[in-house]
PDB file of C-alpha atoms in Angstrom:
ATOM      1  CA  MET A   1     -41.967 -25.113 -15.162  1.00  0.00           C
ATOM      2  CA  ASN A   2     -45.102 -27.219 -14.751  1.00  0.00           C
ATOM      3  CA  ARG A   3     -46.909 -27.953 -11.464  1.00  0.00           C
ATOM      4  CA  LYS A   4     -45.200 -31.348 -10.984  1.00  0.00           C
ATOM      5  CA  GLU A   5     -41.706 -29.853 -11.475  1.00  0.00           C
ATOM      6  CA  TYR A   6     -42.630 -27.021  -9.132  1.00  0.00           C
ATOM      7  CA  LYS A   7     -43.756 -29.406  -6.355  1.00  0.00           C
ATOM      8  CA  GLU A   8     -40.647 -31.597  -6.812  1.00  0.00           C
ATOM      9  CA  ARG A   9     -38.376 -28.574  -6.546  1.00  0.00           C
ATOM     10  CA  ILE A  10     -40.194 -27.324  -3.425  1.00  0.00           C
ATOM     11  CA  ALA A  11     -39.848 -30.780  -1.831  1.00  0.00           C
ATOM     12  CA  LYS A  12     -36.142 -30.874  -2.654  1.00  0.00           C
ATOM     13  CA  LEU A  13     -35.596 -27.401  -1.195  1.00  0.00           C
ATOM     14  CA  GLU A  14     -37.553 -28.279   1.955  1.00  0.00           C
ATOM     15  CA  LYS A  15     -35.391 -31.387   2.406  1.00  0.00           C
ATOM     16  CA  GLU A  16     -32.211 -29.281   2.004  1.00  0.00           C
ATOM     17  CA  LEU A  17     -33.565 -26.742   4.494  1.00  0.00           C
ATOM     18  CA  ASP A  18     -34.316 -29.493   7.054  1.00  0.00           C
ATOM     19  CA  GLU A  19     -30.746 -30.809   6.650  1.00  0.00           C
ATOM     20  CA  LEU A  20     -29.318 -27.313   7.015  1.00  0.00           C
ATOM     21  CA  LYS A  21     -31.264 -26.767  10.250  1.00  0.00           C
ATOM     22  CA  LYS A  22     -29.507 -29.833  11.736  1.00  0.00           C
ATOM     23  CA  VAL A  23     -26.031 -28.441  11.069  1.00  0.00           C
ATOM     24  CA  GLU A  24     -24.244 -27.304  14.211  1.00  0.00           C
ATOM     25  CA  ILE A  25     -22.970 -23.757  13.822  1.00  0.00           C
ATOM     26  CA  GLU A  26     -19.616 -23.011  15.401  1.00  0.00           C
ATOM     27  CA  ASP A  27     -19.708 -19.834  17.475  1.00  0.00           C
ATOM     28  CA  ASP A  28     -16.561 -17.992  16.365  1.00  0.00           C
ATOM     29  CA  GLU A  29     -17.401 -14.511  17.634  1.00  0.00           C
ATOM     30  CA  PHE A  30     -14.268 -12.525  18.340  1.00  0.00           C
ATOM     31  CA  PRO A  31     -13.563 -11.014  20.709  1.00  0.00           C
ATOM     32  CA  ARG A  32     -15.678 -12.221  23.614  1.00  0.00           C
ATOM     33  CA  TYR A  33     -15.964 -10.457  26.947  1.00  0.00           C
ATOM     34  CA  ASN A  34     -12.643 -10.693  28.882  1.00  0.00           C
ATOM     35  CA  GLU A  35     -10.912 -12.312  25.883  1.00  0.00           C
ATOM     36  CA  ASN A  36      -7.409 -11.034  25.141  1.00  0.00           C
ATOM     37  CA  TYR A  37      -6.745  -9.237  21.876  1.00  0.00           C
ATOM     38  CA  TRP A  38      -3.786  -7.410  20.322  1.00  0.00           C
ATOM     39  CA  PHE A  39      -3.501  -4.292  18.153  1.00  0.00           C
ATOM     40  CA  VAL A  40      -0.931  -1.781  16.897  1.00  0.00           C
ATOM     41  CA  ASN A  41      -1.111   1.391  18.985  1.00  0.00           C
ATOM     42  CA  SER A  42      -0.551   4.967  17.805  1.00  0.00           C
ATOM     43  CA  ASN A  43       3.187   4.688  18.516  1.00  0.00           C
ATOM     44  CA  GLY A  44       3.487   1.697  16.202  1.00  0.00           C
ATOM     45  CA  ASP A  45       3.934  -0.718  19.109  1.00  0.00           C
ATOM     46  CA  ILE A  46       1.961  -3.876  19.752  1.00  0.00           C
ATOM     47  CA  ASP A  47      -0.374  -3.737  22.741  1.00  0.00           C
ATOM     48  CA  GLY A  48      -2.553  -6.420  24.228  1.00  0.00           C
ATOM     49  CA  THR A  49      -5.591  -5.984  26.423  1.00  0.00           C
ATOM     50  CA  GLN A  50      -8.845  -7.660  27.386  1.00  0.00           C
ATOM     51  CA  TRP A  51     -12.110  -7.043  25.589  1.00  0.00           C
ATOM     52  CA  CYS A  52     -14.556  -5.253  27.897  1.00  0.00           C
ATOM     53  CA  ASN A  53     -16.830  -3.863  25.180  1.00  0.00           C
ATOM     54  CA  THR A  54     -15.806  -0.305  26.048  1.00  0.00           C
ATOM     55  CA  GLU A  55     -15.883   2.612  23.644  1.00  0.00           C
ATOM     56  CA  ILE A  56     -12.132   2.298  23.051  1.00  0.00           C
ATOM     57  CA  ASP A  57     -12.417  -1.482  22.477  1.00  0.00           C
ATOM     58  CA  ASN A  58     -15.105  -0.878  19.872  1.00  0.00           C
ATOM     59  CA  TYR A  59     -13.116   1.933  18.271  1.00  0.00           C
ATOM     60  CA  ARG A  60     -10.124  -0.392  17.867  1.00  0.00           C
ATOM     61  CA  LYS A  61     -12.324  -3.106  16.398  1.00  0.00           C
ATOM     62  CA  ASP A  62     -14.059  -0.716  13.990  1.00  0.00           C
ATOM     63  CA  PHE A  63     -11.102   1.395  12.837  1.00  0.00           C
ATOM     64  CA  LEU A  64      -7.973  -0.671  13.488  1.00  0.00           C
ATOM     65  CA  ARG A  65      -7.173  -4.325  13.056  1.00  0.00           C
ATOM     66  CA  ILE A  66      -7.381  -6.485  16.174  1.00  0.00           C
ATOM     67  CA  PHE A  67      -5.897  -9.955  16.480  1.00  0.00           C
ATOM     68  CA  ARG A  68      -6.301 -13.094  18.556  1.00  0.00           C
ATOM     69  CA  SER A  69      -2.572 -13.353  19.241  1.00  0.00           C
ATOM     70  CA  GLY A  70       0.474 -11.162  19.587  1.00  0.00           C
ATOM     71  CA  GLU A  71       2.196 -13.230  16.892  1.00  0.00           C
ATOM     72  CA  GLU A  72      -0.548 -12.444  14.362  1.00  0.00           C
ATOM     73  CA  CYS A  73      -0.334  -8.762  15.236  1.00  0.00           C
ATOM     74  CA  GLU A  74       3.475  -8.836  14.856  1.00  0.00           C
ATOM     75  CA  ARG A  75       3.138 -10.414  11.404  1.00  0.00           C
ATOM     76  CA  TYR A  76       0.577  -7.780  10.403  1.00  0.00           C
ATOM     77  CA  LEU A  77       2.886  -4.968  11.558  1.00  0.00           C
ATOM     78  CA  GLU A  78       5.903  -6.494   9.811  1.00  0.00           C
ATOM     79  CA  ILE A  79       4.042  -6.709   6.482  1.00  0.00           C
ATOM     80  CA  GLN A  80       2.508  -3.229   6.773  1.00  0.00           C
ATOM     81  CA  LYS A  81       5.902  -1.675   7.568  1.00  0.00           C
ATOM     82  CA  ALA A  82       7.677  -3.498   4.737  1.00  0.00           C
ATOM     83  CA  PHE A  83       5.136  -2.415   2.124  1.00  0.00           C
ATOM     84  CA  LYS A  84       4.990   1.190   3.366  1.00  0.00           C
ATOM     85  CA  ASP A  85       8.784   1.474   3.641  1.00  0.00           C
ATOM     86  CA  GLU A  86       9.245   0.164   0.111  1.00  0.00           C
ATOM     87  CA  SER A  87       6.513   2.455  -1.215  1.00  0.00           C
ATOM     88  CA  LYS A  88       8.187   5.514   0.354  1.00  0.00           C
ATOM     89  CA  LYS A  89      11.199   4.895  -1.899  1.00  0.00           C
ATOM     90  CA  PHE A  90       9.093   5.830  -4.921  1.00  0.00           C
ATOM     91  CA  GLU A  91       7.391   9.123  -5.718  1.00  0.00           C
ATOM     92  CA  PRO A  92       4.795   8.745  -8.493  1.00  0.00           C
ATOM     93  CA  ASN A  93       4.643  11.604 -10.958  1.00  0.00           C
ATOM     94  CA  TRP A  94       1.020  11.641 -12.102  1.00  0.00           C
ATOM     95  CA  ASP A  95       1.773  14.165 -14.820  1.00  0.00           C
ATOM     96  CA  ASP A  96       4.336  11.830 -16.421  1.00  0.00           C
ATOM     97  CA  THR A  97       2.450   9.470 -18.730  1.00  0.00           C
ATOM     98  CA  THR A  98       5.641   7.527 -19.479  1.00  0.00           C
ATOM     99  CA  GLN A  99       6.307   6.613 -15.844  1.00  0.00           C
ATOM    100  CA  SER A 100       5.108   3.154 -14.818  1.00  0.00           C
ATOM    101  CA  LYS A 101       3.559   2.857 -11.375  1.00  0.00           C
ATOM    102  CA  TYR A 102       2.682  -0.435  -9.708  1.00  0.00           C
ATOM    103  CA  CYS A 103       0.202  -1.343  -7.012  1.00  0.00           C
ATOM    104  CA  LEU A 104      -1.490  -4.451  -5.628  1.00  0.00           C
ATOM    105  CA  TYR A 105      -5.100  -5.464  -5.666  1.00  0.00           C
ATOM    106  CA  TYR A 106      -6.966  -8.552  -4.554  1.00  0.00           C
ATOM    107  CA  ASP A 107      -8.980 -10.453  -7.170  1.00  0.00           C
ATOM    108  CA  SER A 108     -11.754 -12.215  -5.254  1.00  0.00           C
ATOM    109  CA  TYR A 109     -12.834 -14.226  -8.287  1.00  0.00           C
ATOM    110  CA  LYS A 110      -9.356 -15.730  -8.702  1.00  0.00           C
ATOM    111  CA  ASN A 111      -8.606 -15.579  -4.965  1.00  0.00           C
ATOM    112  CA  SER A 112      -5.217 -14.088  -5.700  1.00  0.00           C
ATOM    113  CA  VAL A 113      -3.077 -11.017  -5.235  1.00  0.00           C
ATOM    114  CA  VAL A 114      -2.436  -9.196  -8.514  1.00  0.00           C
ATOM    115  CA  ILE A 115       0.305  -6.712  -9.375  1.00  0.00           C
ATOM    116  CA  HIS A 116      -1.234  -3.910 -11.401  1.00  0.00           C
ATOM    117  CA  LEU A 117       0.491  -1.424 -13.722  1.00  0.00           C
ATOM    118  CA  VAL A 118      -0.999   2.068 -13.764  1.00  0.00           C
ATOM    119  CA  ILE A 119       0.040   5.172 -15.639  1.00  0.00           C
ATOM    120  CA  THR A 120      -2.516   7.902 -14.939  1.00  0.00           C
ATOM    121  CA  VAL A 121      -5.330   6.290 -12.921  1.00  0.00           C
ATOM    122  CA  GLN A 122      -4.762   7.051  -9.269  1.00  0.00           C
ATOM    123  CA  HIS A 123      -6.194   4.725  -6.596  1.00  0.00           C
ATOM    124  CA  LYS A 124      -6.024   5.239  -2.845  1.00  0.00           C
ATOM    125  CA  THR A 125      -3.183   2.820  -2.294  1.00  0.00           C
ATOM    126  CA  LEU A 126       0.578   2.488  -2.065  1.00  0.00           C
ATOM    127  CA  TYR A 127       2.604   2.688  -5.270  1.00  0.00           C
ATOM    128  CA  PHE A 128       5.911   1.044  -6.103  1.00  0.00           C
ATOM    129  CA  LYS A 129       8.703   1.642  -8.586  1.00  0.00           C
ATOM    130  CA  SER A 130       8.593  -1.772 -10.201  1.00  0.00           C
ATOM    131  CA  LYS A 131       6.752  -5.037 -10.486  1.00  0.00           C
ATOM    132  CA  LYS A 132       9.904  -6.747  -9.173  1.00  0.00           C
ATOM    133  CA  VAL A 133       9.660  -4.885  -5.845  1.00  0.00           C
ATOM    134  CA  LEU A 134       6.133  -6.203  -5.309  1.00  0.00           C
ATOM    135  CA  GLU A 135       7.051  -9.713  -6.439  1.00  0.00           C
ATOM    136  CA  GLU A 136       9.881  -9.718  -3.883  1.00  0.00           C
ATOM    137  CA  LEU A 137       7.552  -8.542  -1.098  1.00  0.00           C
ATOM    138  CA  ILE A 138       4.976 -11.200  -1.985  1.00  0.00           C
ATOM    139  CA  GLU A 139       7.703 -13.845  -2.103  1.00  0.00           C
ATOM    140  CA  ARG A 140       9.148 -12.628   1.208  1.00  0.00           C
ATOM    141  CA  PHE A 141       5.854 -12.861   3.095  1.00  0.00           C
ATOM    142  CA  GLY A 142       3.900 -15.384   1.032  1.00  0.00           C
ATOM    143  CA  GLU A 143       0.706 -14.663  -0.865  1.00  0.00           C
ATOM    144  CA  ASP A 144      -1.523 -16.051   1.907  1.00  0.00           C
ATOM    145  CA  ASP A 145      -0.045 -13.683   4.508  1.00  0.00           C
ATOM    146  CA  VAL A 146      -0.237 -10.737   2.095  1.00  0.00           C
ATOM    147  CA  LYS A 147      -3.934 -11.529   1.573  1.00  0.00           C
ATOM    148  CA  LYS A 148      -4.518 -11.813   5.306  1.00  0.00           C
ATOM    149  CA  TYR A 149      -2.436  -8.955   6.683  1.00  0.00           C
ATOM    150  CA  TYR A 150      -2.296  -6.457   3.788  1.00  0.00           C
ATOM    151  CA  PHE A 151      -5.818  -6.864   2.406  1.00  0.00           C
ATOM    152  CA  GLY A 152      -7.581  -8.317   5.476  1.00  0.00           C
ATOM    153  CA  ILE A 153      -8.839 -11.341   3.524  1.00  0.00           C
ATOM    154  CA  GLU A 154      -9.608 -14.218   5.886  1.00  0.00           C
ATOM    155  CA  GLU A 155     -10.051 -17.601   4.251  1.00  0.00           C
TER     156      GLU A 155
END
């Protein structure tokens, strides 16, 4: 790069930076003080409360999932239960190299949920008897909701 190209590129970047500084940023912090939020409690029930920035509020935010609405929390719980219940129907035998085991992962490059066949590689995840079971769960809830409530991917 010569000096002229360098100066032109700097000028272009400075112009872009000036334009970026004019952009209004939406404040989407969640939750705000006294804002309602919902979560699944230790009994598996949905609870709602107000954010007061207490130790328990922060624990829920850091280690559980919290939601803006009870409906979102209900959808999350429904999906989590369905996947866990279906997974409980299958016991992987990691010593059996002929047994197929299926799990889900999220491909961020393709922005899609992928059904993955494993034989001996064990991930920390739920496993299912067949690809069909996972396809039915994805079809039942929709890929967007599986991304959001199973993987926590917000788009």
